[in-house]
mmCIF file of C-alpha atoms and ligand atoms in Angstrom:
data_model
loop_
_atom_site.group_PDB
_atom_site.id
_atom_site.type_symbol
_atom_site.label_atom_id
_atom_site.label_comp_id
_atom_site.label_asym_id
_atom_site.label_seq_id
_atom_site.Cartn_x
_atom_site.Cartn_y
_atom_site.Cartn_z
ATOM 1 C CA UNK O 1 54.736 40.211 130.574
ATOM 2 C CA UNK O 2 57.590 38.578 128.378
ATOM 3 C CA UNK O 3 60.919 40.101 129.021
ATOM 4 C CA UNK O 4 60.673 41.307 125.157
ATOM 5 C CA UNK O 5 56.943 43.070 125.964
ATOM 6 C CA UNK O 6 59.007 45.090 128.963
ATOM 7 C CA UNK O 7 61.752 46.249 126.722
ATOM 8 C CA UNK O 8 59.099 47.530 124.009
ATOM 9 C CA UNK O 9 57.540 49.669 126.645
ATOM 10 C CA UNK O 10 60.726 50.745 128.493
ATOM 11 C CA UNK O 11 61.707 52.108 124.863
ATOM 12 C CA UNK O 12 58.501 53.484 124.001
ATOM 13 C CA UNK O 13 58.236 54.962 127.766
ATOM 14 C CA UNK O 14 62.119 57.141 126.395
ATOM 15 C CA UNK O 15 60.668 57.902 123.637
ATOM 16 C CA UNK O 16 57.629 60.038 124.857
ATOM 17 C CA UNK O 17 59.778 61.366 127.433
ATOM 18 C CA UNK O 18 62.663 62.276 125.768
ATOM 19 C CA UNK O 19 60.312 63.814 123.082
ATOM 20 C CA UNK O 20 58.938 66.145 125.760
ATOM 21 C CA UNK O 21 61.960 66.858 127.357
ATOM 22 C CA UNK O 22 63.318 68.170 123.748
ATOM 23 C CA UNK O 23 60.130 69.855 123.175
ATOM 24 C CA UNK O 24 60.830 71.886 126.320
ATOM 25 C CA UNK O 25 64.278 72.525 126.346
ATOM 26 C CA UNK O 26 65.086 76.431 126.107
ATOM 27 C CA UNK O 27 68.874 76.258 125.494
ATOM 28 C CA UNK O 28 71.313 74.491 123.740
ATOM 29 C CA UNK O 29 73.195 73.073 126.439
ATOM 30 C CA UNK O 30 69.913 71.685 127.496
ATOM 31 C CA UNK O 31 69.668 69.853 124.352
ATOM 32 C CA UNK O 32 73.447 68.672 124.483
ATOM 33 C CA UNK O 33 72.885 67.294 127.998
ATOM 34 C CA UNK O 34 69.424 65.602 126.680
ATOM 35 C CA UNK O 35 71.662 63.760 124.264
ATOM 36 C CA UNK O 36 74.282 62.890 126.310
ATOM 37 C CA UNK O 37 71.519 61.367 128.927
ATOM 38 C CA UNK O 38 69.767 59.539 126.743
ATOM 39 C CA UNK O 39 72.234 58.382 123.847
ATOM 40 C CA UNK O 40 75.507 58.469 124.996
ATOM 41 C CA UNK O 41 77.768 55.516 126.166
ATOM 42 C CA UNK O 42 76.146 55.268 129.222
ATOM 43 C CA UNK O 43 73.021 56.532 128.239
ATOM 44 C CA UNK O 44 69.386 55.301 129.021
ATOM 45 C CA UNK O 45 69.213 53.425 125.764
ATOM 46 C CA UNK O 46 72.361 51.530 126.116
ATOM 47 C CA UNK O 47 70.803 50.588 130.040
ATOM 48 C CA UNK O 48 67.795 49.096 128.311
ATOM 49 C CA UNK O 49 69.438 47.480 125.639
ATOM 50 C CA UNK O 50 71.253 45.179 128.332
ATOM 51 C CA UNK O 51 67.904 43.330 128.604
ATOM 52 C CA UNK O 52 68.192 42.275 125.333
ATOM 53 C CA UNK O 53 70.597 39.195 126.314
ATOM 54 C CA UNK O 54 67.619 37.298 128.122
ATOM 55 C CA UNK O 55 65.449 37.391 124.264
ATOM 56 C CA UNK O 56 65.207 35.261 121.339
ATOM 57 C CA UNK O 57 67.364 36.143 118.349
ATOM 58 C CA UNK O 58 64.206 37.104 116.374
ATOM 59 C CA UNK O 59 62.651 39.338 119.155
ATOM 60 C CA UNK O 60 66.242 40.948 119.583
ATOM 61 C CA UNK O 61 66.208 41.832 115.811
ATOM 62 C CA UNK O 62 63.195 43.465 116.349
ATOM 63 C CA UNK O 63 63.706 45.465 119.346
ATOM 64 C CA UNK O 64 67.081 46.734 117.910
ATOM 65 C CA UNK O 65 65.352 47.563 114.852
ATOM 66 C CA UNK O 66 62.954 49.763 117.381
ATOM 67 C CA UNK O 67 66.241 50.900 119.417
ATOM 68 C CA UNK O 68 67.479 52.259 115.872
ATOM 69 C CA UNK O 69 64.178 54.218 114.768
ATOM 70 C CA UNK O 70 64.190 55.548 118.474
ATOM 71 C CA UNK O 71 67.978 56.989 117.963
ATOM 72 C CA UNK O 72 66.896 58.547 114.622
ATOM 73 C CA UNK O 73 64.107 60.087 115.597
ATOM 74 C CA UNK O 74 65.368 62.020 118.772
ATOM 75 C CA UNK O 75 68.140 63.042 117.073
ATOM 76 C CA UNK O 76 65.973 64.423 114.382
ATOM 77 C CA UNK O 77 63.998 65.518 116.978
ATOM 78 C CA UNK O 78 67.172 67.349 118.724
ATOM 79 C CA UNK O 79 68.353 68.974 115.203
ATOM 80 C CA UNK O 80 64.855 70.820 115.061
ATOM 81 C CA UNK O 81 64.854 72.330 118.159
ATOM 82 C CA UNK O 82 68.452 73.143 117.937
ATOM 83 C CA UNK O 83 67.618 75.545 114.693
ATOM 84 C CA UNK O 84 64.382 76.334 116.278
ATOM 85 C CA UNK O 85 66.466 78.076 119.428
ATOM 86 C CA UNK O 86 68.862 79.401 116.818
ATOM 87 C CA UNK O 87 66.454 80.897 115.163
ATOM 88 C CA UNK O 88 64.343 82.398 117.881
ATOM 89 C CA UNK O 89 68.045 83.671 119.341
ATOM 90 C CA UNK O 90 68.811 85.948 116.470
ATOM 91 C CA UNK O 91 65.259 86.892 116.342
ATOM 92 C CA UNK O 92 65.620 88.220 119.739
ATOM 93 C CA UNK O 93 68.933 90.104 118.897
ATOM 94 C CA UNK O 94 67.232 92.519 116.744
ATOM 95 C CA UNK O 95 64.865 93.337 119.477
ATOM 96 C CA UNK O 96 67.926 94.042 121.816
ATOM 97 C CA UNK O 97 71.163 94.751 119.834
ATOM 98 C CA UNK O 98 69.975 97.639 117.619
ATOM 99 C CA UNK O 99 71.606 100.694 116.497
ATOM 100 C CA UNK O 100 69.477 103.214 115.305
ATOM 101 C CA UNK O 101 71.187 105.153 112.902
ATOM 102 C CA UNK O 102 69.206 108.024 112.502
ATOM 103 C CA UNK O 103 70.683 109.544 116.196
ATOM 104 C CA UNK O 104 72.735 112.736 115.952
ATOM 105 C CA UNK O 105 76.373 111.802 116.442
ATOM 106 C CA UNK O 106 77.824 113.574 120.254
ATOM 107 C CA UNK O 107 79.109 117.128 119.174
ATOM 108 C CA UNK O 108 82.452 117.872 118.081
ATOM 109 C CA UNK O 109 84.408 118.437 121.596
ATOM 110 C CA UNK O 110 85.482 121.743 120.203
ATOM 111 C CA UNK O 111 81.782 122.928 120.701
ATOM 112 C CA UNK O 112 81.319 120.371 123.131
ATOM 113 C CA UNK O 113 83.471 121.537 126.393
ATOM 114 C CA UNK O 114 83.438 124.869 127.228
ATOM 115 C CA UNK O 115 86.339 126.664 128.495
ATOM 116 C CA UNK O 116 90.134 125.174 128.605
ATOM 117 C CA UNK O 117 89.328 121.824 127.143
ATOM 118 C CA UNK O 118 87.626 123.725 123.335
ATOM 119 C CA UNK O 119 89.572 123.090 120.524
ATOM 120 C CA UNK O 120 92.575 125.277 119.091
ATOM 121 C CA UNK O 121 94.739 125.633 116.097
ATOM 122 C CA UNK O 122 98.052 123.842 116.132
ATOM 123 C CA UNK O 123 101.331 125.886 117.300
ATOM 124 C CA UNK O 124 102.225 126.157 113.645
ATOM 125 C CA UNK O 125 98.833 126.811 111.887
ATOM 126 C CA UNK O 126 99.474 129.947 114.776
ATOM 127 C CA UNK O 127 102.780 131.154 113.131
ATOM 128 C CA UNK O 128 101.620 130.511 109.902
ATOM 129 C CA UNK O 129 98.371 132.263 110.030
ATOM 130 C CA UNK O 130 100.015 135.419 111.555
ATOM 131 C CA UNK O 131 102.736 135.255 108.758
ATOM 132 C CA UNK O 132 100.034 135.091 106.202
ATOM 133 C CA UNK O 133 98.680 138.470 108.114
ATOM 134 C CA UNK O 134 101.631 140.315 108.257
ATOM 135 C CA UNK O 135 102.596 139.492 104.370
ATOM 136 C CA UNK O 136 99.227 140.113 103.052
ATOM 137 C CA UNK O 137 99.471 143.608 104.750
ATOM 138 C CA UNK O 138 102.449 144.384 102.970
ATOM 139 C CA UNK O 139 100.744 143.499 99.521
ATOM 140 C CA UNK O 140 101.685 139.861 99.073
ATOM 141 C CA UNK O 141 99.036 137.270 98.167
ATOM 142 C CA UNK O 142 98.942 133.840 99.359
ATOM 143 C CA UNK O 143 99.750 130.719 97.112
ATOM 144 C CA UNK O 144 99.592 126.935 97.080
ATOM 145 C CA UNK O 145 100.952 124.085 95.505
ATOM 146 C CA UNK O 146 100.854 120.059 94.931
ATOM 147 C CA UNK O 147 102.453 118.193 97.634
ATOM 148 C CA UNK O 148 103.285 115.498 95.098
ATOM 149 C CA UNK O 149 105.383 117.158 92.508
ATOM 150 C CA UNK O 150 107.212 116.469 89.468
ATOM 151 C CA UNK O 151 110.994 116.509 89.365
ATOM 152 C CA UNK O 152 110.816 119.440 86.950
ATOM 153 C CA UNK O 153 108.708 121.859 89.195
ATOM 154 C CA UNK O 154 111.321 120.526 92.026
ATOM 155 C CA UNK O 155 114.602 119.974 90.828
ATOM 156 C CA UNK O 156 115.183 120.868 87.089
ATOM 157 C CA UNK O 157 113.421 124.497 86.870
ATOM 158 C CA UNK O 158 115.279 125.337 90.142
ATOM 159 C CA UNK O 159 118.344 124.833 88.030
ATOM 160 C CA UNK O 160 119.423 121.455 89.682
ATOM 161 C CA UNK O 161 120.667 119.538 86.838
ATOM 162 C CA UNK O 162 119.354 115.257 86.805
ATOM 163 C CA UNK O 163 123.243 114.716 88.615
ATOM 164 C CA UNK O 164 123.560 117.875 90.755
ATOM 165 C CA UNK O 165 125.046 117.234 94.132
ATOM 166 C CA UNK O 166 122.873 119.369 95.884
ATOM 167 C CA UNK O 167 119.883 116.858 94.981
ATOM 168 C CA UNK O 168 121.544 114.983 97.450
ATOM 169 C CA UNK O 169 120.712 117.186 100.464
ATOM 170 C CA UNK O 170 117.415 116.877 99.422
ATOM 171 C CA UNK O 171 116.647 113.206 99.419
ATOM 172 C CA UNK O 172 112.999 112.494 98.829
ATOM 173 C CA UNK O 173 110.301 109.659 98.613
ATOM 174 C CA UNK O 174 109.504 109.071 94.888
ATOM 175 C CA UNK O 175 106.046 107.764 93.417
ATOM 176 C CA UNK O 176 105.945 104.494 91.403
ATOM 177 C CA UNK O 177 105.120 107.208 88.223
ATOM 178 C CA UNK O 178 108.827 108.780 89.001
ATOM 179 C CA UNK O 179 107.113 111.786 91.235
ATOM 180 C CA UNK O 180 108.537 112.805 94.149
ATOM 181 C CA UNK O 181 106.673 114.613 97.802
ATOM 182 C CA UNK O 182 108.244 117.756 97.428
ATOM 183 C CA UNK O 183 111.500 118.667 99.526
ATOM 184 C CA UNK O 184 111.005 122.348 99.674
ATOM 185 C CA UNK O 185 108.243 125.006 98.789
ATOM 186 C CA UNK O 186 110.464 126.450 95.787
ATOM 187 C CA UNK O 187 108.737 124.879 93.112
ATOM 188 C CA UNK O 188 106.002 126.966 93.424
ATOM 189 C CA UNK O 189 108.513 129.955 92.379
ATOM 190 C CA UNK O 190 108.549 128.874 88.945
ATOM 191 C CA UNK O 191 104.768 127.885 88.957
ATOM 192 C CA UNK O 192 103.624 131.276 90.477
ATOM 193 C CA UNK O 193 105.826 133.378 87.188
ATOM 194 C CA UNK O 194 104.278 130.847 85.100
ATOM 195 C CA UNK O 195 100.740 131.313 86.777
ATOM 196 C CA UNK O 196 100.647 135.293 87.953
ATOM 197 C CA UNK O 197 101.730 138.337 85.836
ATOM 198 C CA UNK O 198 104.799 140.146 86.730
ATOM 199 C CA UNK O 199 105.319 141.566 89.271
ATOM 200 C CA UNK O 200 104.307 140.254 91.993
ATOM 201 C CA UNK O 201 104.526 139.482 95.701
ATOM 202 C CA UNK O 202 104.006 135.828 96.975
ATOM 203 C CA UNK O 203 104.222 133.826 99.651
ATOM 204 C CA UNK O 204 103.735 129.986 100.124
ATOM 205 C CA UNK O 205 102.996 127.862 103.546
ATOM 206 C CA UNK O 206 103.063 124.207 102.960
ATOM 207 C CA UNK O 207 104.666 120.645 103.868
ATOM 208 C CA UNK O 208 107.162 119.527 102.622
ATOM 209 C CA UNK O 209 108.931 115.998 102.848
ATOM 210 C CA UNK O 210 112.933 114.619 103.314
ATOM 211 C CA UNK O 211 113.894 110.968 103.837
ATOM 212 C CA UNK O 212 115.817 112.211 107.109
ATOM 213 C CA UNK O 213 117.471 110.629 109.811
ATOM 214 C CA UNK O 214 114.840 111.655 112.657
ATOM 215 C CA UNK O 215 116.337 113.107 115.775
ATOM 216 C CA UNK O 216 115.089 116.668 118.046
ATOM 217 C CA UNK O 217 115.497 119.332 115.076
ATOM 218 C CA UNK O 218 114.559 116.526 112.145
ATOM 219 C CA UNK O 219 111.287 115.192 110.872
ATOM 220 C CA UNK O 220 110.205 113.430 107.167
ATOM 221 C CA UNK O 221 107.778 116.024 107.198
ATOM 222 C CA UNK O 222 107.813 119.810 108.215
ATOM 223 C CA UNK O 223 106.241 123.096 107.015
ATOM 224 C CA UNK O 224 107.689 126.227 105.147
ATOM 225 C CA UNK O 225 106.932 129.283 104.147
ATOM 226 C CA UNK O 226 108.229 130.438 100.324
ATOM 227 C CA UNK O 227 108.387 133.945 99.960
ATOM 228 C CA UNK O 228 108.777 135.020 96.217
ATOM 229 C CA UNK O 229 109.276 138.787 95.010
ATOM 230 C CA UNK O 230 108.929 139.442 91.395
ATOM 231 C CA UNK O 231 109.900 142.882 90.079
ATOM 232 C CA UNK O 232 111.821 145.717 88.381
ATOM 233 C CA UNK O 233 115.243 146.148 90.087
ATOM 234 C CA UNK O 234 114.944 144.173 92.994
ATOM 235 C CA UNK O 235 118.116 144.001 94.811
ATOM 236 C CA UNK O 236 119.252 142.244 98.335
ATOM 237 C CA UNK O 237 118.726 145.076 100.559
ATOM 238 C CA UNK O 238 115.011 144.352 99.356
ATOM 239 C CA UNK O 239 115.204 141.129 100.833
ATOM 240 C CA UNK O 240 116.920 141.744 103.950
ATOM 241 C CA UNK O 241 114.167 144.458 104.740
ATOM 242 C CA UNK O 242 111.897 142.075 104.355
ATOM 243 C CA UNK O 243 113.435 139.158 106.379
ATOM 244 C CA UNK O 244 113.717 141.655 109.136
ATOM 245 C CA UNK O 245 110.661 143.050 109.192
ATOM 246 C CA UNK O 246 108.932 139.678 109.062
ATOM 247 C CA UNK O 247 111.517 138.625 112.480
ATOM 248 C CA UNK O 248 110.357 141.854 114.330
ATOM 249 C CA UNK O 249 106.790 141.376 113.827
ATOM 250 C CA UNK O 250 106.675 137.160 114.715
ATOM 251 C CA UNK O 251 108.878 137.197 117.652
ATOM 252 C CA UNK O 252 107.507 140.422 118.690
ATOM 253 C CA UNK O 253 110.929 141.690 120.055
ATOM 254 C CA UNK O 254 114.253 142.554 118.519
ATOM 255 C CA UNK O 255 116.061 139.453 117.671
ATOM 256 C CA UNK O 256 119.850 139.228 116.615
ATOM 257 C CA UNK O 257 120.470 137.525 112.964
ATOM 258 C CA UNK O 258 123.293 136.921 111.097
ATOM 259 C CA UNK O 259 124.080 136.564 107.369
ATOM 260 C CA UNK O 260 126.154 134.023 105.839
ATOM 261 C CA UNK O 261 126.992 132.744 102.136
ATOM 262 C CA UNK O 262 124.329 130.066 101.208
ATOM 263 C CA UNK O 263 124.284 127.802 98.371
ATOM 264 C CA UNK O 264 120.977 126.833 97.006
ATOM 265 C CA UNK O 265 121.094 126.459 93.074
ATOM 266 C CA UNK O 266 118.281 128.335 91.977
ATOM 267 C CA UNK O 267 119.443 131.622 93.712
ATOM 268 C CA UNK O 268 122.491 133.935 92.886
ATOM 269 C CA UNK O 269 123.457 135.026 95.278
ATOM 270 C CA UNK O 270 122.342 133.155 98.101
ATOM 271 C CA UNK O 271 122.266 132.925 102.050
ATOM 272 C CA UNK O 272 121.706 131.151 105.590
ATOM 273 C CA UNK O 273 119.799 133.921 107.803
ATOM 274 C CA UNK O 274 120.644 132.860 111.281
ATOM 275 C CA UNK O 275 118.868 133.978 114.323
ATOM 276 C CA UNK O 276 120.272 133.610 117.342
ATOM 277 C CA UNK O 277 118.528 130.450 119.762
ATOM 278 C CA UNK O 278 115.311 131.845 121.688
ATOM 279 C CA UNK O 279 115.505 128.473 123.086
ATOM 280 C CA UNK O 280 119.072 128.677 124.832
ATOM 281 C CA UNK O 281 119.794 132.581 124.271
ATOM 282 C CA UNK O 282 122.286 131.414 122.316
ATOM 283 C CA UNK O 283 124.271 129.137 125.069
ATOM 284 C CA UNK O 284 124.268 125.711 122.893
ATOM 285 C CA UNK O 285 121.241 122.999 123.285
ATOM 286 C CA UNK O 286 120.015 119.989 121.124
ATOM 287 C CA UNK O 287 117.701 122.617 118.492
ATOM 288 C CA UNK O 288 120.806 124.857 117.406
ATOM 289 C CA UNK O 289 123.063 121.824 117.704
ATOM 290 C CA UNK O 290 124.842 123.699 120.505
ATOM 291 C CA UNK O 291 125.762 126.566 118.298
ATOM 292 C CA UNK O 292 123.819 129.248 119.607
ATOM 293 C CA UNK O 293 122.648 129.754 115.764
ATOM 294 C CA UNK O 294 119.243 128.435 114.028
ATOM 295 C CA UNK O 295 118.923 128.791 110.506
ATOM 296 C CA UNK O 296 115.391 129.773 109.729
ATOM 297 C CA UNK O 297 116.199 131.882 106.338
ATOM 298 C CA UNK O 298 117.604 130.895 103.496
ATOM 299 C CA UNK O 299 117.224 132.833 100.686
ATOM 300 C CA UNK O 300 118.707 135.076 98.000
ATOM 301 C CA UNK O 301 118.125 136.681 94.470
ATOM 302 C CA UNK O 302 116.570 134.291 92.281
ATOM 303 C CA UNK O 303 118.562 132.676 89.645
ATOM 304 C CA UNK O 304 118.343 134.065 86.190
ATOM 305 C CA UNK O 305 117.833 130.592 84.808
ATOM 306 C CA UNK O 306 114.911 129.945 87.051
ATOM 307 C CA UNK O 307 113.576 133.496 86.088
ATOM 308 C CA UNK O 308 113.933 131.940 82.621
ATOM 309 C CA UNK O 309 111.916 128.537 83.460
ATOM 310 C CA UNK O 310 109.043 130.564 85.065
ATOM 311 C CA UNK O 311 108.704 132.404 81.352
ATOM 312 C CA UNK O 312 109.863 135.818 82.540
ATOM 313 C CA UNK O 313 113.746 138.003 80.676
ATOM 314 C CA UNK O 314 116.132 138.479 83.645
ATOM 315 C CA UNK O 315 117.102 141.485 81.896
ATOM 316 C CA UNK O 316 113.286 143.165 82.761
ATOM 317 C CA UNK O 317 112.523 140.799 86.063
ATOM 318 C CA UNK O 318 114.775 140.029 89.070
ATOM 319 C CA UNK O 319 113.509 138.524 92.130
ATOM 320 C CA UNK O 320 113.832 137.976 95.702
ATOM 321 C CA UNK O 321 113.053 134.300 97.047
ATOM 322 C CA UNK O 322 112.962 132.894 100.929
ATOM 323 C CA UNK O 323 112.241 129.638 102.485
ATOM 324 C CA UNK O 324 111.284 130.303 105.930
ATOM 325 C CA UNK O 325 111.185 126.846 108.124
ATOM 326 C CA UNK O 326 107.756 127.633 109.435
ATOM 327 C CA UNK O 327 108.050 124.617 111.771
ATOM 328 C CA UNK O 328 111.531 125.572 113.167
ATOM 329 C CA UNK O 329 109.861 129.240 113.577
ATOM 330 C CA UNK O 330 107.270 127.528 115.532
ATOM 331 C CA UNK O 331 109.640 126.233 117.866
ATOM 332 C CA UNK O 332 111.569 128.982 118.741
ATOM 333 C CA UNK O 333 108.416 131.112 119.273
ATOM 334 C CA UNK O 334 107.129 128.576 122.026
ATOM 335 C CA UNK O 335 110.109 127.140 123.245
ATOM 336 C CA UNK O 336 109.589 123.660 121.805
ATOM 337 C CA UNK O 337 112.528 121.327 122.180
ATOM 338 C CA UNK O 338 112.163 118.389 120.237
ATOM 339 C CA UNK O 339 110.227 118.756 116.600
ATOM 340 C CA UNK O 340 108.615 114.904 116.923
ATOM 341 C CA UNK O 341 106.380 116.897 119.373
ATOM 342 C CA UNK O 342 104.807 118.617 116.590
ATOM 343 C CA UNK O 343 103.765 115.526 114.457
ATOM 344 C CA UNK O 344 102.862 113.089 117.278
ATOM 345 C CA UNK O 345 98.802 112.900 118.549
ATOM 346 C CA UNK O 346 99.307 113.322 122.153
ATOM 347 C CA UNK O 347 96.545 115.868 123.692
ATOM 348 C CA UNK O 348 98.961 116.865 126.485
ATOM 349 C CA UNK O 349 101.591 118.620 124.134
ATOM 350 C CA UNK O 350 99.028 120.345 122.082
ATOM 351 C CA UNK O 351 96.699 121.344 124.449
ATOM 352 C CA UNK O 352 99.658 123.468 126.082
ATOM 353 C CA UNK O 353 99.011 125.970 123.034
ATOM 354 C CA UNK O 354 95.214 126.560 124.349
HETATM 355 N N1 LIG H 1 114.095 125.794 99.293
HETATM 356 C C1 LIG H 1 115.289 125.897 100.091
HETATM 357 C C2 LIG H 1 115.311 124.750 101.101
HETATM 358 O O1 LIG H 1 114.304 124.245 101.447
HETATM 359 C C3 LIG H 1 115.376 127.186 100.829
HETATM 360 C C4 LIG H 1 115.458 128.426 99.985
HETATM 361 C C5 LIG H 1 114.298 129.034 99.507
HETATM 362 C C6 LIG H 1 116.679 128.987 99.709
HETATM 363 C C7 LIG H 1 114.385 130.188 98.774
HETATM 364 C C8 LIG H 1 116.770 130.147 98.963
HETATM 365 C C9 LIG H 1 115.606 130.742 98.489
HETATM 366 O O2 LIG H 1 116.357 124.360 101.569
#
C-alpha cells in the first residue's frame, strides 16, 4: 500500500472512531477532552498529517482536502452533542429542582412554638394598649391620623407661624410635594374639632418623626400619645387630674411629678410634667440626662387660635391637650436604658417582654 493509501485509511480509521467516541460521550468535559485529543496541536490529526511529507504534491492536496472535511465534520459533530447534553441537562432539572408551589407555607412561629418562644406584642404596643383601656374607661374615644402630614395640620393650625422659632425644635423630613412626617401627634387636635362635634374626649397613639441627633433617650422615630379635651369650662385642674390619674394607673404605684412652665405654641398656658426617673430613682443616669427628672407630659390649655383653626368660638369651647411620649413611658415602665433598643430587630431584647 502507497504511503498516500495508508494516510487515507489512518484518517478514515479517526474519523469512525472519533465519531463514536462523540456519539458516546455523556458530559461536556468529555467532549472538550475529545477535541483536544483529536484536534489540538498535538492532536491525532496533526500526528498523521506528518506522513504527508513522503507524498506527491497532488496526493497531498488531496489528503489535506480530506484532513479539512474530517476537522469540519467532528466539530460539527462535537457542536451537536454539546446542545444535545445541554438540552437533556435542563430537561433533567425539572425532574429534580422543582418547587411545588401549591405546599402550605411552615406556620407563623407565633402559633408555631408553644410556650416561651410564642409571639408577643412589643413593650410599647403594651403601654399603649393599656392607655387606650384606661382612657376609653373614662369616656374618651380613640383617634388616628396621617403619618405624612401637611405643614398646616402640623405647624400653621398649631399657631406656629411659616418663621416661628419653635419650628426649629421640631426639625422634620419633608416630601418632594413640600409634606412633612409629622413631628408630634398635635395635628390631629385641630383635625379631631374639625372631624367630631363638641365636646369631646380624645386621645391619639401614633409615630411620629424628628431629624435628631441619635443617642440613648433620641430616635428619628418614636410614639406618642395626644390627649385632647374639648368642652365647656375646662380649666387646668382638669388636666392635672387627668395626667395623674393616667400616672397612677400605668406605673401602678404612686409616682412623684413635678410641674414646670412649658412653651409649646398652640397651648396657653402650657407645661413640662416631670416624673421623677423609675430608672435611677432619681440619682442621675444617661435617660434623665442625670437629672433625676423625665419629661413625659407636656401639655396645657389649648390655644384659642387653634380652637379657632379646628372651627370651634373660644368663648363657648376651651380645651385641655397632652402629648404623652408613649415610647419614653415605655421605658421607664420596664427599665429600658437606651431607646435604639426599641427600633432595632434583635429577638433577644424583645423577647425579654414575653
Ligand atoms: N406636641 C408637643 C410635642 O411633641 C407636646 C404637647 C402636646 C404639648 C400637647 C402641649 C400639648 O412636643
Amino acid at each position: 500500500m502507497s504511503t498516500a493509501q495508508n494516510l487515507k485509511s489512518e484518517l478514515q480509521i479517526l474519523q469512525g472512531t472519533l465519531g463514536s467516541q462523540v456519539q458516546k460521550s455523556s458530559t461536556l468535559e468529555q467532549l472538550d477532552d475529545i477535541r483536544h485529543n483529536a484536534l489540538g496541536k498535538k492532536g491525532q490529526l496533526t500526528q498523521i498529517l506528518k506522513g504527508l511529507g513522503n507524498v506527491s504534491p497532488d496526493e497531498r492536496k488531496e489528503i489535506g482536502a480530506l484532513a479539512n472535511s474530517l476537522k469540519d465534520e467532528i466539530l460539527a459533530l462535537i457542536d451537536k452533542r454539546e446542545k444535545e447534553l445541554g438540552e437533556q441537562y435542563y430537561a433533567s432539572l425539572t425532574e429534580t429542582e422543582w418547587i411545588d408551589t401549591t405546599i402550605p407555607p411552615a406556620p407563623f412561629p407565633r402559633s408555631f412554638y408553644a410556650g416561651e418562644r410564642a409571639g408577643h406584642l412589643h413593650p410599647v404596643t403594651l403601654v399603649q394598649r393599656r392607655l387606650e383601656q384606661i382612657f376609653t374607661s373614662m369616656g374618651f374615644s380613640v383617634l388616628d391620623g396621617p403619618e405624612v402630614e401637611s405643614d398646616f395640620y402640623n405647624f400653621e393650625a398649631l399657631n406656629f407661624t411659616e418663621d416661628h422659632p419653635a419650628r426649629e425644635m421640631q426639625d422634620t423630613f419633608y416630601t418632594e410635594n413640600g409634606n412633612l412626617l409629622r413631628t408630634h401627634t398635635s395635628p390631629v387636635q385641630v383635625r379631631a374639632m374639625q372631624k367630631l362635634e363638641a365636646p369631646f374626649r380624645v386621645v391619639v397613639p401614633g409615630r411620629v418623626f424628628r431629624y435628631e441627633e441619635l443617642d440613648a433617650s433620641h430616635e428619628h422615630t418614636f410614639n406618642q400619645m395626644e390627649g385632647m379635651v374639648i368642652d365647656r369650662n375646662v380649666s387646668v385642674s382638669h388636666l392635672l387630674h387627668l395626667m395623674q390619674t393616667l400616672l397612677a394607673e400605668i406605673f401602678e404605684r404612686h409616682v412623684e411629678v413635678r410641674l414646670r412652665p412649658g412653651y409649646f405654641p398652640f397651648v396657653e398656658p402650657g407645661f413640662e410634667l416631670d416624673m421623677q426617673c423609675l430608672i435611677c430613682g432619681g440619682d442621675g443616669c444617661p435617660v434623665c440626662k442625670k437629672t433625676g427628672w423625665v419629661e413625659v407630659l407636656p401639655c396645657g390649655l389649648v390655644h384659642p387660635n387653634v380652637i379657632r383653626a379646628g372651627g370651634l368660638d373660644p368663648a363657648e369651647f376651651q380645651g385641655a391637650a397632652f402629648g404623652l411620649g408613649l415610647t419614653r413611658l415605655a421605658m421607664l415602665k420596664y427599665g429600658i436604658e437606651d431607646i435604639r433598643h426599641l427600633q432595632n430587630a434583635k429577638v433577644e431584647f424583645i423577647e425579654q417582654f414575653n
